[in-house]
Amino acid sequence: MSRQDQSKDREGVIDENLRRVFQESVDEGIPDRFKNLLEQLKQQDSGQEKS
């Protein structure tokens, strides 16, 4: 196997692992604590627009 083939194989493994980790992160969703924080920030923001 040539160095170029080994490099392409290595890049393929890296790509596959990155995709897998990214997909796992997406599948986890947003924690409730973070959703609550976002809601609080939206409420603050809408309160400032009224002033």
Tab-separated table of C-alpha atoms in Angstrom, residues 15-43:
chain	number	residue	atom	x	y	z
A	15	ASP	CA	-14.067	11.784	8.387
A	16	GLU	CA	-16.164	8.850	9.549
A	17	ASN	CA	-15.346	9.485	13.210
A	18	LEU	CA	-16.093	13.202	12.930
A	19	ARG	CA	-19.460	12.478	11.309
A	20	ARG	CA	-20.305	9.945	14.007
A	21	VAL	CA	-19.413	12.342	16.844
A	22	PHE	CA	-21.353	15.178	15.210
A	23	GLN	CA	-24.410	12.975	14.712
A	24	GLU	CA	-24.286	11.824	18.332
A	25	SER	CA	-24.225	15.479	19.428
A	26	VAL	CA	-27.212	16.294	17.224
A	27	ASP	CA	-29.137	13.274	18.506
A	28	GLU	CA	-28.621	14.341	22.128
A	29	GLY	CA	-30.757	17.420	21.616
A	30	ILE	CA	-30.772	20.525	23.754
A	31	PRO	CA	-30.801	20.020	27.532
A	32	ASP	CA	-33.832	21.429	29.382
A	33	ARG	CA	-31.576	23.694	31.426
A	34	PHE	CA	-30.273	25.320	28.252
A	35	LYS	CA	-33.795	25.667	26.819
A	36	ASN	CA	-34.872	27.414	30.023
A	37	LEU	CA	-31.931	29.796	29.803
A	38	LEU	CA	-32.796	30.629	26.194
A	39	GLU	CA	-36.400	31.308	27.201
A	40	GLN	CA	-35.255	33.647	29.971
A	41	LEU	CA	-33.041	35.537	27.531
A	42	LYS	CA	-35.931	35.881	25.066
A	43	GLN	CA	-38.140	37.274	27.821
